[in-house]
Amino acid sequence: MIFYSIRIAIIKRKFQRLISNKYPKIRCNINYPSWNNCRETELGSVSVLNVLFSFGSKKKSRKYINAFVDVLEIEKNTDEVCKSLLNRIININSALFRIWLIMVIIPGLMFFVARIT
C-alpha cells in the first residue's frame, strides 16, 4: 500500500508538470485524494466511498479523476505520454482503492462484528 502511494505520487507529479508545461489550458488539479478537495469540487465526499466500495472499478475511478483532471480533453490529445500517464494514474488509483478495501475496511468490519457478538 505504501508502495502504491509513493508510486502514484511520483506519477501525479510527472503528469502535473507535463500538463502545466505543454497544455496549460487543460484543467489539472490532481492534488487528491483529500476529503477537502472532494468537497471543493462537484463530487462531494460520497464519491470517494462510491469508488472505494465499487472495488476499484476503473470506470468509477475514471469518473472520480475526471473531477480533478479533464480526462476527455487529454484523450482527444495526440500526446501519447499524457495518455499513458493518465491511464497509469487510473490503474494505480484503482489498485490503491482495492488494496485499501482489502487491508483496512474488511478487517475493520470483521473486528467490529467480532466485538458485537
mmCIF file with all atom_site columns, C-alpha atoms in Angstrom:
data_model
loop_
_atom_site.group_PDB
_atom_site.id
_atom_site.type_symbol
_atom_site.label_atom_id
_atom_site.label_alt_id
_atom_site.label_comp_id
_atom_site.label_asym_id
_atom_site.label_entity_id
_atom_site.label_seq_id
_atom_site.pdbx_PDB_ins_code
_atom_site.Cartn_x
_atom_site.Cartn_y
_atom_site.Cartn_z
_atom_site.occupancy
_atom_site.B_iso_or_equiv
_atom_site.pdbx_formal_charge
_atom_site.auth_seq_id
_atom_site.auth_comp_id
_atom_site.auth_asym_id
_atom_site.auth_atom_id
_atom_site.pdbx_PDB_model_num
ATOM 1   C CA . MET A 1 1   ? 0.000   0.000   0.000   1.00 0.00 ? 1   MET A CA 1
ATOM 2   C CA . ILE A 1 2   ? 2.845   2.360   0.781   1.00 0.00 ? 2   ILE A CA 1
ATOM 3   C CA . PHE A 1 3   ? 4.497   1.351   -2.495  1.00 0.00 ? 3   PHE A CA 1
ATOM 4   C CA . TYR A 1 4   ? 1.365   2.289   -4.458  1.00 0.00 ? 4   TYR A CA 1
ATOM 5   C CA . SER A 1 5   ? 1.041   5.592   -2.600  1.00 0.00 ? 5   SER A CA 1
ATOM 6   C CA . ILE A 1 6   ? 4.629   6.545   -3.411  1.00 0.00 ? 6   ILE A CA 1
ATOM 7   C CA . ARG A 1 7   ? 4.260   5.388   -6.998  1.00 0.00 ? 7   ARG A CA 1
ATOM 8   C CA . ILE A 1 8   ? 1.077   7.378   -7.592  1.00 0.00 ? 8   ILE A CA 1
ATOM 9   C CA . ALA A 1 9   ? 2.639   10.477  -6.007  1.00 0.00 ? 9   ALA A CA 1
ATOM 10  C CA . ILE A 1 10  ? 5.565   10.287  -8.456  1.00 0.00 ? 10  ILE A CA 1
ATOM 11  C CA . ILE A 1 11  ? 3.310   9.729   -11.461 1.00 0.00 ? 11  ILE A CA 1
ATOM 12  C CA . LYS A 1 12  ? 0.955   12.539  -10.381 1.00 0.00 ? 12  LYS A CA 1
ATOM 13  C CA . ARG A 1 13  ? 3.906   14.906  -10.147 1.00 0.00 ? 13  ARG A CA 1
ATOM 14  C CA . LYS A 1 14  ? 5.160   13.982  -13.638 1.00 0.00 ? 14  LYS A CA 1
ATOM 15  C CA . PHE A 1 15  ? 1.650   14.302  -15.039 1.00 0.00 ? 15  PHE A CA 1
ATOM 16  C CA . GLN A 1 16  ? 1.032   17.689  -13.409 1.00 0.00 ? 16  GLN A CA 1
ATOM 17  C CA . ARG A 1 17  ? 4.328   19.063  -14.724 1.00 0.00 ? 17  ARG A CA 1
ATOM 18  C CA . LEU A 1 18  ? 3.704   17.749  -18.223 1.00 0.00 ? 18  LEU A CA 1
ATOM 19  C CA . ILE A 1 19  ? 0.198   19.200  -18.406 1.00 0.00 ? 19  ILE A CA 1
ATOM 20  C CA . SER A 1 20  ? 1.169   22.566  -16.921 1.00 0.00 ? 20  SER A CA 1
ATOM 21  C CA . ASN A 1 21  ? 4.157   22.950  -19.270 1.00 0.00 ? 21  ASN A CA 1
ATOM 22  C CA . LYS A 1 22  ? 2.747   21.646  -22.557 1.00 0.00 ? 22  LYS A CA 1
ATOM 23  C CA . TYR A 1 23  ? -1.003  22.201  -22.207 1.00 0.00 ? 23  TYR A CA 1
ATOM 24  C CA . PRO A 1 24  ? -1.749  24.971  -19.698 1.00 0.00 ? 24  PRO A CA 1
ATOM 25  C CA . LYS A 1 25  ? -5.389  25.283  -20.848 1.00 0.00 ? 25  LYS A CA 1
ATOM 26  C CA . ILE A 1 26  ? -6.269  21.752  -19.723 1.00 0.00 ? 26  ILE A CA 1
ATOM 27  C CA . ARG A 1 27  ? -7.736  21.596  -16.223 1.00 0.00 ? 27  ARG A CA 1
ATOM 28  C CA . CYS A 1 28  ? -5.376  19.648  -13.969 1.00 0.00 ? 28  CYS A CA 1
ATOM 29  C CA . ASN A 1 29  ? -5.822  19.906  -10.205 1.00 0.00 ? 29  ASN A CA 1
ATOM 30  C CA . ILE A 1 30  ? -4.681  16.440  -9.262  1.00 0.00 ? 30  ILE A CA 1
ATOM 31  C CA . ASN A 1 31  ? -3.882  17.034  -5.587  1.00 0.00 ? 31  ASN A CA 1
ATOM 32  C CA . TYR A 1 32  ? -6.144  14.231  -4.401  1.00 0.00 ? 32  TYR A CA 1
ATOM 33  C CA . PRO A 1 33  ? -7.293  12.142  -2.555  1.00 0.00 ? 33  PRO A CA 1
ATOM 34  C CA . SER A 1 34  ? -8.335  14.641  0.017   1.00 0.00 ? 34  SER A CA 1
ATOM 35  C CA . TRP A 1 35  ? -11.745 14.989  1.588   1.00 0.00 ? 35  TRP A CA 1
ATOM 36  C CA . ASN A 1 36  ? -11.421 18.780  1.372   1.00 0.00 ? 36  ASN A CA 1
ATOM 37  C CA . ASN A 1 37  ? -10.610 18.679  -2.347  1.00 0.00 ? 37  ASN A CA 1
ATOM 38  C CA . CYS A 1 38  ? -13.662 16.489  -2.922  1.00 0.00 ? 38  CYS A CA 1
ATOM 39  C CA . ARG A 1 39  ? -15.867 18.979  -1.107  1.00 0.00 ? 39  ARG A CA 1
ATOM 40  C CA . GLU A 1 40  ? -14.481 21.821  -3.206  1.00 0.00 ? 40  GLU A CA 1
ATOM 41  C CA . THR A 1 41  ? -15.339 20.056  -6.456  1.00 0.00 ? 41  THR A CA 1
ATOM 42  C CA . GLU A 1 42  ? -18.745 18.903  -7.584  1.00 0.00 ? 42  GLU A CA 1
ATOM 43  C CA . LEU A 1 43  ? -18.045 15.387  -6.333  1.00 0.00 ? 43  LEU A CA 1
ATOM 44  C CA . GLY A 1 44  ? -18.632 15.508  -2.631  1.00 0.00 ? 44  GLY A CA 1
ATOM 45  C CA . SER A 1 45  ? -17.079 13.065  -0.208  1.00 0.00 ? 45  SER A CA 1
ATOM 46  C CA . VAL A 1 46  ? -19.595 10.362  -1.155  1.00 0.00 ? 46  VAL A CA 1
ATOM 47  C CA . SER A 1 47  ? -17.791 9.782   -4.453  1.00 0.00 ? 47  SER A CA 1
ATOM 48  C CA . VAL A 1 48  ? -14.682 8.578   -2.630  1.00 0.00 ? 48  VAL A CA 1
ATOM 49  C CA . LEU A 1 49  ? -16.807 5.972   -0.874  1.00 0.00 ? 49  LEU A CA 1
ATOM 50  C CA . ASN A 1 50  ? -18.516 5.171   -4.169  1.00 0.00 ? 50  ASN A CA 1
ATOM 51  C CA . VAL A 1 51  ? -15.168 4.355   -5.803  1.00 0.00 ? 51  VAL A CA 1
ATOM 52  C CA . LEU A 1 52  ? -13.978 2.539   -2.708  1.00 0.00 ? 52  LEU A CA 1
ATOM 53  C CA . PHE A 1 53  ? -16.976 0.246   -2.488  1.00 0.00 ? 53  PHE A CA 1
ATOM 54  C CA . SER A 1 54  ? -17.084 -0.386  -6.233  1.00 0.00 ? 54  SER A CA 1
ATOM 55  C CA . PHE A 1 55  ? -13.971 -2.453  -5.514  1.00 0.00 ? 55  PHE A CA 1
ATOM 56  C CA . GLY A 1 56  ? -11.778 -0.111  -7.519  1.00 0.00 ? 56  GLY A CA 1
ATOM 57  C CA . SER A 1 57  ? -13.766 -0.168  -10.751 1.00 0.00 ? 57  SER A CA 1
ATOM 58  C CA . LYS A 1 58  ? -11.800 1.600   -13.487 1.00 0.00 ? 58  LYS A CA 1
ATOM 59  C CA . LYS A 1 59  ? -14.972 3.255   -14.774 1.00 0.00 ? 59  LYS A CA 1
ATOM 60  C CA . LYS A 1 60  ? -15.701 4.752   -11.339 1.00 0.00 ? 60  LYS A CA 1
ATOM 61  C CA . SER A 1 61  ? -12.028 5.686   -10.891 1.00 0.00 ? 61  SER A CA 1
ATOM 62  C CA . ARG A 1 62  ? -12.075 7.492   -14.238 1.00 0.00 ? 62  ARG A CA 1
ATOM 63  C CA . LYS A 1 63  ? -15.215 9.388   -13.186 1.00 0.00 ? 63  LYS A CA 1
ATOM 64  C CA . TYR A 1 64  ? -13.575 10.281  -9.863  1.00 0.00 ? 64  TYR A CA 1
ATOM 65  C CA . ILE A 1 65  ? -10.392 11.520  -11.537 1.00 0.00 ? 65  ILE A CA 1
ATOM 66  C CA . ASN A 1 66  ? -12.403 13.451  -14.136 1.00 0.00 ? 66  ASN A CA 1
ATOM 67  C CA . ALA A 1 67  ? -13.413 15.906  -11.413 1.00 0.00 ? 67  ALA A CA 1
ATOM 68  C CA . PHE A 1 68  ? -9.773  16.909  -10.969 1.00 0.00 ? 68  PHE A CA 1
ATOM 69  C CA . VAL A 1 69  ? -8.388  16.414  -14.480 1.00 0.00 ? 69  VAL A CA 1
ATOM 70  C CA . ASP A 1 70  ? -10.104 16.969  -17.819 1.00 0.00 ? 70  ASP A CA 1
ATOM 71  C CA . VAL A 1 71  ? -9.930  13.340  -18.964 1.00 0.00 ? 71  VAL A CA 1
ATOM 72  C CA . LEU A 1 72  ? -11.825 13.854  -22.234 1.00 0.00 ? 72  LEU A CA 1
ATOM 73  C CA . GLU A 1 73  ? -9.560  16.697  -23.304 1.00 0.00 ? 73  GLU A CA 1
ATOM 74  C CA . ILE A 1 74  ? -6.466  14.596  -22.635 1.00 0.00 ? 74  ILE A CA 1
ATOM 75  C CA . GLU A 1 75  ? -7.891  11.623  -24.539 1.00 0.00 ? 75  GLU A CA 1
ATOM 76  C CA . LYS A 1 76  ? -8.577  13.883  -27.553 1.00 0.00 ? 76  LYS A CA 1
ATOM 77  C CA . ASN A 1 77  ? -4.978  14.993  -27.397 1.00 0.00 ? 77  ASN A CA 1
ATOM 78  C CA . THR A 1 78  ? -2.434  13.197  -29.566 1.00 0.00 ? 78  THR A CA 1
ATOM 79  C CA . ASP A 1 79  ? 0.309   13.160  -26.942 1.00 0.00 ? 79  ASP A CA 1
ATOM 80  C CA . GLU A 1 80  ? 0.867   9.504   -26.047 1.00 0.00 ? 80  GLU A CA 1
ATOM 81  C CA . VAL A 1 81  ? 2.850   10.380  -22.920 1.00 0.00 ? 81  VAL A CA 1
ATOM 82  C CA . CYS A 1 82  ? -0.141  12.226  -21.428 1.00 0.00 ? 82  CYS A CA 1
ATOM 83  C CA . LYS A 1 83  ? -2.488  9.371   -22.243 1.00 0.00 ? 83  LYS A CA 1
ATOM 84  C CA . SER A 1 84  ? -0.053  6.842   -20.820 1.00 0.00 ? 84  SER A CA 1
ATOM 85  C CA . LEU A 1 85  ? 0.395   8.761   -17.571 1.00 0.00 ? 85  LEU A CA 1
ATOM 86  C CA . LEU A 1 86  ? -3.359  9.266   -17.216 1.00 0.00 ? 86  LEU A CA 1
ATOM 87  C CA . ASN A 1 87  ? -4.010  5.550   -17.716 1.00 0.00 ? 87  ASN A CA 1
ATOM 88  C CA . ARG A 1 88  ? -1.299  4.708   -15.193 1.00 0.00 ? 88  ARG A CA 1
ATOM 89  C CA . ILE A 1 89  ? -2.887  7.079   -12.679 1.00 0.00 ? 89  ILE A CA 1
ATOM 90  C CA . ILE A 1 90  ? -6.296  5.471   -13.209 1.00 0.00 ? 90  ILE A CA 1
ATOM 91  C CA . ASN A 1 91  ? -4.901  1.933   -12.925 1.00 0.00 ? 91  ASN A CA 1
ATOM 92  C CA . ILE A 1 92  ? -2.818  2.642   -9.828  1.00 0.00 ? 92  ILE A CA 1
ATOM 93  C CA . ASN A 1 93  ? -5.644  4.583   -8.209  1.00 0.00 ? 93  ASN A CA 1
ATOM 94  C CA . SER A 1 94  ? -7.995  1.684   -8.862  1.00 0.00 ? 94  SER A CA 1
ATOM 95  C CA . ALA A 1 95  ? -5.496  -0.772  -7.370  1.00 0.00 ? 95  ALA A CA 1
ATOM 96  C CA . LEU A 1 96  ? -4.969  1.506   -4.375  1.00 0.00 ? 96  LEU A CA 1
ATOM 97  C CA . PHE A 1 97  ? -8.697  1.548   -3.662  1.00 0.00 ? 97  PHE A CA 1
ATOM 98  C CA . ARG A 1 98  ? -8.768  -2.261  -3.903  1.00 0.00 ? 98  ARG A CA 1
ATOM 99  C CA . ILE A 1 99  ? -5.845  -2.610  -1.520  1.00 0.00 ? 99  ILE A CA 1
ATOM 100 C CA . TRP A 1 100 ? -7.417  -0.114  0.878   1.00 0.00 ? 100 TRP A CA 1
ATOM 101 C CA . LEU A 1 101 ? -10.635 -2.127  0.852   1.00 0.00 ? 101 LEU A CA 1
ATOM 102 C CA . ILE A 1 102 ? -8.877  -5.452  1.402   1.00 0.00 ? 102 ILE A CA 1
ATOM 103 C CA . MET A 1 103 ? -6.362  -4.320  4.019   1.00 0.00 ? 103 MET A CA 1
ATOM 104 C CA . VAL A 1 104 ? -8.320  -1.765  6.041   1.00 0.00 ? 104 VAL A CA 1
ATOM 105 C CA . ILE A 1 105 ? -12.075 -1.867  5.597   1.00 0.00 ? 105 ILE A CA 1
ATOM 106 C CA . ILE A 1 106 ? -12.732 -5.628  5.588   1.00 0.00 ? 106 ILE A CA 1
ATOM 107 C CA . PRO A 1 107 ? -10.558 -6.420  8.654   1.00 0.00 ? 107 PRO A CA 1
ATOM 108 C CA . GLY A 1 108 ? -12.085 -3.430  10.440  1.00 0.00 ? 108 GLY A CA 1
ATOM 109 C CA . LEU A 1 109 ? -15.591 -4.689  9.762   1.00 0.00 ? 109 LEU A CA 1
ATOM 110 C CA . MET A 1 110 ? -14.620 -8.198  10.854  1.00 0.00 ? 110 MET A CA 1
ATOM 111 C CA . PHE A 1 111 ? -13.194 -6.813  14.098  1.00 0.00 ? 111 PHE A CA 1
ATOM 112 C CA . PHE A 1 112 ? -16.319 -4.730  14.666  1.00 0.00 ? 112 PHE A CA 1
ATOM 113 C CA . VAL A 1 113 ? -18.619 -7.725  14.087  1.00 0.00 ? 113 VAL A CA 1
ATOM 114 C CA . ALA A 1 114 ? -16.484 -9.886  16.388  1.00 0.00 ? 114 ALA A CA 1
ATOM 115 C CA . ARG A 1 115 ? -16.733 -7.270  19.145  1.00 0.00 ? 115 ARG A CA 1
ATOM 116 C CA . ILE A 1 116 ? -20.519 -7.098  18.855  1.00 0.00 ? 116 ILE A CA 1
ATOM 117 C CA . THR A 1 117 ? -21.090 -10.849 19.131  1.00 0.00 ? 117 THR A CA 1
#
